[in-house]
Amino acid sequence: MSEHFDVLIVGAGLSGIGAARHLKSQCPGKTFAILEGRDTLGGTWDLFRYPGIRSDSDMYTLGYNFKPWTEPQVIADGARIRNYIQETSRENGIDSHIRYDSKVVSADWNSESAAWTLTVQKKSGETTQLTCNWLMMCSGYYNYEEGFTPDFPGRNDFKGQVIHPQFWPEKLDYSGKRVVVIGSGATAITLIPSMTDKAQHVTMLQRTPSYVISVPQFDPMVRVLLKFLPEMTVYKMSRARNNFITQLIFKLSRKYPNAVRKLLLKQVKAQVGPNFDMKHFTPPYNPWDQRLCAVPNGDMFKVLRRGKASVVTDHIDRFVDKGILLKSGQTLEADIIVTATGLNLRLFGGMTMKVDGKAIQMNEHISYKGLMFSDIPNFSNTLGYTNASWTLKADLIAEYVCRLLKHMDKTGTRIAVAERKDPNVKPAPLLDMSSGYVARAEAHLPKGADRAPWKLYQNYAMDMDQLHNGKLEDGVMTFRKPSAAGTTSTARKAA
């Protein structure tokens, strides 16, 4: 007989540990477990171990809303974030609920029993089954097993070492080596200044530049306020302030893209100096069409000024024995090539899903309030913001699920499903971004829509209004009891 839980959480990273704490706090009577495919908690912040790995969001907003960030660093390194997640787990008694080496390969919903049946696989190949009434996906949105690497012609001709940051060798010695980092996103921007301590020279090779903004590593205002105010009060103030600033920059970027573009490029030019060719930091797209890259204390610009690093904007022709031949005819000589070329999106860790025996194709479903999906019952997914800190949305999602669970208990219902009944709802792309990893996966992603509650807003204030304060019974969300045939005859609908 399968072991049963009220709630199963998939993923023991930043989102999963936070969801478990919210669940324990707000629904203390619910039984739950966290299923983690790897052998440790921490998710992204445990998997990625490349030099300089850090957040590109400030920790006052990337931290949980219930646990103050107390380290002095505002832009924190991976080890500190991992320690923060581990500490949260220990403090809240979550450790004992985590089942490691437990990869969910399939999830099947049965309307008659109002339960999900999960097939869980260990690395040995052994499988077991667990059941739950509610399934919370906190597994992120990219493939942990492989990063994205284009098929570079001549790759086997290169005599040096080729590395993807997602799988950084534990004891890689790059002392005195010539390193070429392919890419212009957050990973490349992080790696380059971090490797100049030992490498002979580090070159960032990019096809298209990104917008880069310098941010402070420490917050002097917080240090002053802590002398007079409680820790949690200062944390909430800093969280609100930083969230406001981030949202303001995003809104201004959308409304006045040319003005914001000029400001971003001006702050870069002031740091790289008058003799630097600004084409390397001048993207052909508008700000926030892709994520901004944060540079703590301008570290990337400092190593460029010192000559420890350089930027080349060109296209790759092929790999050659000594490095990379560019379309321009230039050869970049290298001992190590780092392919910081991005991620592969993969929802739900790649598991398959069925509802009453019918296979689920996620591109046929519409996102509901950014966490559930049309016609998929008792199922939520944690998808954080792309234009702000991930955890701001993760906290709201976990709290909303807890509201749903308590409402179902109060009303004696066991099924909650967002039903797409309005024929005027027009599907739209889920993520309004031109980033490569989004474009590559768009055909397989769920849809967004043109109106509430199906529209994904990427706006904390609007999400706070609909997730924290909004009605649960909104005319779309339907609550019901399971019937013998799994029909909607006992549906509880909004008046």
Tab-separated table of N, CA, C and O in Angstrom, residues 367-433:
chain	number	residue	atom	x	y	z
A	367	SER	N	-1.657	29.240	-17.457
A	367	SER	CA	-1.267	29.504	-16.076
A	367	SER	C	-2.345	30.309	-15.365
A	367	SER	O	-2.868	31.284	-15.907
A	368	TYR	N	-2.682	29.898	-14.150
A	368	TYR	CA	-3.669	30.593	-13.324
A	368	TYR	C	-2.957	31.292	-12.172
A	368	TYR	O	-2.318	30.645	-11.341
A	369	LYS	N	-3.012	32.616	-12.168
A	369	LYS	CA	-2.375	33.438	-11.137
A	369	LYS	C	-0.889	33.140	-10.972
A	369	LYS	O	-0.300	33.382	-9.921
A	370	GLY	N	-0.288	32.572	-12.007
A	370	GLY	CA	1.139	32.317	-11.977
A	370	GLY	C	1.565	31.134	-11.139
A	370	GLY	O	2.756	30.952	-10.892
A	371	LEU	N	0.614	30.278	-10.707
A	371	LEU	CA	1.014	29.137	-9.886
A	371	LEU	C	0.256	27.852	-10.172
A	371	LEU	O	0.767	26.763	-9.911
A	372	MET	N	-0.997	27.935	-10.657
A	372	MET	CA	-1.731	26.733	-11.024
A	372	MET	C	-1.987	26.757	-12.526
A	372	MET	O	-1.577	27.692	-13.225
A	373	PHE	N	-2.657	25.721	-13.027
A	373	PHE	CA	-2.875	25.611	-14.463
A	373	PHE	C	-4.299	25.158	-14.741
A	373	PHE	O	-4.880	24.392	-13.966
A	374	SER	N	-4.837	25.647	-15.836
A	374	SER	CA	-6.219	25.333	-16.189
A	374	SER	C	-6.465	23.822	-16.204
A	374	SER	O	-5.706	23.062	-16.802
A	375	ASP	N	-7.499	23.419	-15.495
A	375	ASP	CA	-8.016	22.046	-15.524
A	375	ASP	C	-7.056	21.004	-14.956
A	375	ASP	O	-7.204	19.809	-15.238
A	376	ILE	N	-6.095	21.442	-14.155
A	376	ILE	CA	-5.219	20.491	-13.445
A	376	ILE	C	-5.476	20.675	-11.952
A	376	ILE	O	-5.105	21.703	-11.385
A	377	PRO	N	-6.111	19.717	-11.295
A	377	PRO	CA	-6.536	19.887	-9.900
A	377	PRO	C	-5.396	19.725	-8.887
A	377	PRO	O	-4.416	19.000	-9.132
A	378	ASN	N	-5.549	20.413	-7.760
A	378	ASN	CA	-4.697	20.200	-6.576
A	378	ASN	C	-3.214	20.161	-6.915
A	378	ASN	O	-2.460	19.311	-6.430
A	379	PHE	N	-2.810	21.112	-7.729
A	379	PHE	CA	-1.436	21.127	-8.237
A	379	PHE	C	-0.972	22.575	-8.340
A	379	PHE	O	-1.653	23.418	-8.915
A	380	SER	N	0.186	22.863	-7.766
A	380	SER	CA	0.762	24.205	-7.858
A	380	SER	C	2.225	24.106	-8.251
A	380	SER	O	2.899	23.108	-7.979
A	381	ASN	N	2.695	25.158	-8.895
A	381	ASN	CA	4.094	25.218	-9.303
A	381	ASN	C	4.681	26.557	-8.875
A	381	ASN	O	4.062	27.600	-9.035
A	382	THR	N	5.869	26.516	-8.301
A	382	THR	CA	6.539	27.741	-7.867
A	382	THR	C	7.423	28.258	-8.985
A	382	THR	O	8.435	27.646	-9.326
A	383	LEU	N	7.003	29.374	-9.556
A	383	LEU	CA	7.763	30.049	-10.600
A	383	LEU	C	7.980	31.480	-10.131
A	383	LEU	O	7.040	32.263	-10.038
A	384	GLY	N	9.217	31.802	-9.794
A	384	GLY	CA	9.521	33.126	-9.270
A	384	GLY	C	9.567	34.181	-10.353
A	384	GLY	O	9.325	33.912	-11.536
A	385	TYR	N	9.877	35.387	-9.939
A	385	TYR	CA	9.920	36.499	-10.896
A	385	TYR	C	11.152	36.424	-11.793
A	385	TYR	O	12.221	35.967	-11.370
A	386	THR	N	10.990	36.901	-13.011
A	386	THR	CA	12.137	37.061	-13.905
A	386	THR	C	12.660	38.494	-13.869
A	386	THR	O	13.759	38.759	-14.350
A	387	ASN	N	11.866	39.419	-13.314
A	387	ASN	CA	12.280	40.820	-13.255
A	387	ASN	C	12.531	41.298	-11.831
A	387	ASN	O	12.635	42.491	-11.574
A	388	ALA	N	12.592	40.368	-10.892
A	388	ALA	CA	12.832	40.691	-9.478
A	388	ALA	C	13.296	39.398	-8.801
A	388	ALA	O	13.521	38.383	-9.467
A	389	SER	N	13.428	39.440	-7.483
A	389	SER	CA	13.915	38.260	-6.768
A	389	SER	C	12.893	37.118	-6.811
A	389	SER	O	11.697	37.330	-6.612
A	390	TRP	N	13.399	35.929	-7.041
A	390	TRP	CA	12.578	34.721	-7.145
A	390	TRP	C	11.703	34.526	-5.911
A	390	TRP	O	10.515	34.204	-5.996
A	391	THR	N	12.268	34.731	-4.740
A	391	THR	CA	11.595	34.361	-3.494
A	391	THR	C	10.416	35.264	-3.160
A	391	THR	O	9.523	34.861	-2.421
A	392	LEU	N	10.392	36.482	-3.688
A	392	LEU	CA	9.229	37.340	-3.472
A	392	LEU	C	7.955	36.626	-3.929
A	392	LEU	O	6.933	36.631	-3.240
A	393	LYS	N	8.015	36.004	-5.095
A	393	LYS	CA	6.851	35.278	-5.627
A	393	LYS	C	6.700	33.915	-4.947
A	393	LYS	O	5.572	33.469	-4.675
A	394	ALA	N	7.823	33.264	-4.650
A	394	ALA	CA	7.753	31.946	-4.012
A	394	ALA	C	7.027	32.016	-2.670
A	394	ALA	O	6.219	31.136	-2.344
A	395	ASP	N	7.309	33.039	-1.886
A	395	ASP	CA	6.614	33.208	-0.604
A	395	ASP	C	5.112	33.391	-0.814
A	395	ASP	O	4.295	32.796	-0.112
A	396	LEU	N	4.737	34.230	-1.786
A	396	LEU	CA	3.322	34.477	-2.059
A	396	LEU	C	2.611	33.207	-2.507
A	396	LEU	O	1.473	32.933	-2.109
A	397	ILE	N	3.275	32.423	-3.341
A	397	ILE	CA	2.675	31.173	-3.834
A	397	ILE	C	2.445	30.196	-2.691
A	397	ILE	O	1.365	29.591	-2.568
A	398	ALA	N	3.454	30.018	-1.831
A	398	ALA	CA	3.310	29.089	-0.704
A	398	ALA	C	2.180	29.520	0.224
A	398	ALA	O	1.382	28.691	0.694
A	399	GLU	N	2.093	30.818	0.484
A	399	GLU	CA	1.027	31.322	1.359
A	399	GLU	C	-0.348	31.148	0.721
A	399	GLU	O	-1.335	30.837	1.403
A	400	TYR	N	-0.431	31.326	-0.594
A	400	TYR	CA	-1.708	31.154	-1.290
A	400	TYR	C	-2.165	29.695	-1.237
A	400	TYR	O	-3.345	29.410	-1.020
A	401	VAL	N	-1.231	28.772	-1.444
A	401	VAL	CA	-1.581	27.347	-1.362
A	401	VAL	C	-2.096	27.010	0.029
A	401	VAL	O	-3.081	26.272	0.187
A	402	CYS	N	-1.461	27.567	1.047
A	402	CYS	CA	-1.940	27.339	2.413
A	402	CYS	C	-3.353	27.888	2.593
A	402	CYS	O	-4.192	27.267	3.268
A	403	ARG	N	-3.641	29.050	2.003
A	403	ARG	CA	-4.999	29.599	2.052
A	403	ARG	C	-5.987	28.639	1.399
A	403	ARG	O	-7.100	28.403	1.924
A	404	LEU	N	-5.610	28.087	0.253
A	404	LEU	CA	-6.480	27.131	-0.441
A	404	LEU	C	-6.749	25.900	0.422
A	404	LEU	O	-7.899	25.440	0.537
A	405	LEU	N	-5.701	25.357	1.016
A	405	LEU	CA	-5.850	24.144	1.835
A	405	LEU	C	-6.774	24.391	3.015
A	405	LEU	O	-7.636	23.557	3.342
A	406	LYS	N	-6.617	25.540	3.659
A	406	LYS	CA	-7.481	25.858	4.807
A	406	LYS	C	-8.925	26.083	4.363
A	406	LYS	O	-9.871	25.694	5.065
A	407	HIS	N	-9.108	26.699	3.200
A	407	HIS	CA	-10.454	26.919	2.677
A	407	HIS	C	-11.139	25.583	2.354
A	407	HIS	O	-12.333	25.409	2.624
A	408	MET	N	-10.382	24.657	1.778
A	408	MET	CA	-10.941	23.344	1.463
A	408	MET	C	-11.342	22.598	2.732
A	408	MET	O	-12.391	21.951	2.787
A	409	ASP	N	-10.520	22.710	3.766
A	409	ASP	CA	-10.875	22.081	5.047
A	409	ASP	C	-12.150	22.704	5.617
A	409	ASP	O	-13.041	22.007	6.108
A	410	LYS	N	-12.236	24.008	5.532
A	410	LYS	CA	-13.386	24.725	6.095
A	410	LYS	C	-14.679	24.387	5.364
A	410	LYS	O	-15.759	24.275	5.981
A	411	THR	N	-14.593	24.228	4.048
A	411	THR	CA	-15.794	23.987	3.246
A	411	THR	C	-16.080	22.501	3.024
A	411	THR	O	-17.084	22.158	2.394
A	412	GLY	N	-15.191	21.633	3.512
A	412	GLY	CA	-15.405	20.205	3.333
A	412	GLY	C	-15.195	19.730	1.907
A	412	GLY	O	-15.694	18.674	1.513
A	413	THR	N	-14.462	20.509	1.122
A	413	THR	CA	-14.156	20.114	-0.257
A	413	THR	C	-12.740	19.550	-0.320
A	413	THR	O	-11.907	19.831	0.531
A	414	ARG	N	-12.484	18.772	-1.359
A	414	ARG	CA	-11.173	18.126	-1.462
A	414	ARG	C	-10.469	18.398	-2.781
A	414	ARG	O	-9.330	17.977	-2.969
A	415	ILE	N	-11.165	19.070	-3.678
A	415	ILE	CA	-10.592	19.341	-5.000
A	415	ILE	C	-10.681	20.835	-5.287
A	415	ILE	O	-11.727	21.452	-5.085
A	416	ALA	N	-9.575	21.404	-5.755
A	416	ALA	CA	-9.539	22.795	-6.206
A	416	ALA	C	-8.952	22.810	-7.608
A	416	ALA	O	-7.837	22.324	-7.824
A	417	VAL	N	-9.718	23.356	-8.548
A	417	VAL	CA	-9.250	23.361	-9.938
A	417	VAL	C	-9.680	24.657	-10.611
A	417	VAL	O	-10.810	25.117	-10.455
A	418	ALA	N	-8.753	25.270	-11.335
A	418	ALA	CA	-9.055	26.472	-12.114
A	418	ALA	C	-9.635	26.037	-13.455
A	418	ALA	O	-8.948	25.396	-14.251
A	419	GLU	N	-10.894	26.371	-13.685
A	419	GLU	CA	-11.572	25.930	-14.893
A	419	GLU	C	-11.624	27.060	-15.918
A	419	GLU	O	-12.083	28.165	-15.622
A	420	ARG	N	-11.171	26.756	-17.097
A	420	ARG	CA	-11.165	27.739	-18.181
A	420	ARG	C	-12.533	27.703	-18.871
A	420	ARG	O	-12.793	26.860	-19.731
A	421	LYS	N	-13.386	28.636	-18.471
A	421	LYS	CA	-14.760	28.642	-18.986
A	421	LYS	C	-15.043	29.838	-19.894
A	421	LYS	O	-15.990	29.809	-20.670
A	422	ASP	N	-14.247	30.869	-19.801
A	422	ASP	CA	-14.481	32.091	-20.576
A	422	ASP	C	-13.871	31.937	-21.972
A	422	ASP	O	-12.646	31.882	-22.120
A	423	PRO	N	-14.701	31.891	-23.018
A	423	PRO	CA	-14.168	31.707	-24.379
A	423	PRO	C	-13.384	32.915	-24.881
A	423	PRO	O	-12.691	32.830	-25.895
A	424	ASN	N	-13.490	34.048	-24.186
A	424	ASN	CA	-12.801	35.259	-24.628
A	424	ASN	C	-11.350	35.341	-24.149
A	424	ASN	O	-10.620	36.258	-24.533
A	425	VAL	N	-10.942	34.409	-23.281
A	425	VAL	CA	-9.555	34.410	-22.804
A	425	VAL	C	-8.622	34.048	-23.956
A	425	VAL	O	-8.770	33.002	-24.584
A	426	LYS	N	-7.704	34.943	-24.243
A	426	LYS	CA	-6.767	34.736	-25.358
A	426	LYS	C	-5.395	34.313	-24.823
A	426	LYS	O	-4.758	35.062	-24.078
A	427	PRO	N	-4.936	33.116	-25.196
A	427	PRO	CA	-3.608	32.679	-24.754
A	427	PRO	C	-2.509	33.607	-25.250
A	427	PRO	O	-2.628	34.230	-26.300
A	428	ALA	N	-1.441	33.702	-24.462
A	428	ALA	CA	-0.285	34.537	-24.799
A	428	ALA	C	0.961	33.826	-24.264
A	428	ALA	O	0.857	32.903	-23.452
A	429	PRO	N	2.159	34.218	-24.725
A	429	PRO	CA	3.371	33.594	-24.170
A	429	PRO	C	3.427	33.764	-22.660
A	429	PRO	O	3.060	34.823	-22.129
A	430	LEU	N	3.886	32.727	-21.970
A	430	LEU	CA	3.937	32.772	-20.509
A	430	LEU	C	4.943	33.802	-20.017
A	430	LEU	O	4.650	34.586	-19.113
A	431	LEU	N	6.140	33.814	-20.609
A	431	LEU	CA	7.214	34.704	-20.176
A	431	LEU	C	7.504	35.727	-21.263
A	431	LEU	O	7.853	35.377	-22.385
A	432	ASP	N	7.357	36.997	-20.928
A	432	ASP	CA	7.577	38.082	-21.879
A	432	ASP	C	9.049	38.474	-21.877
A	432	ASP	O	9.434	39.555	-21.440
A	433	MET	N	9.871	37.544	-22.367
A	433	MET	CA	11.317	37.776	-22.427
A	433	MET	C	11.869	37.178	-23.708
A	433	MET	O	11.345	36.177	-24.216
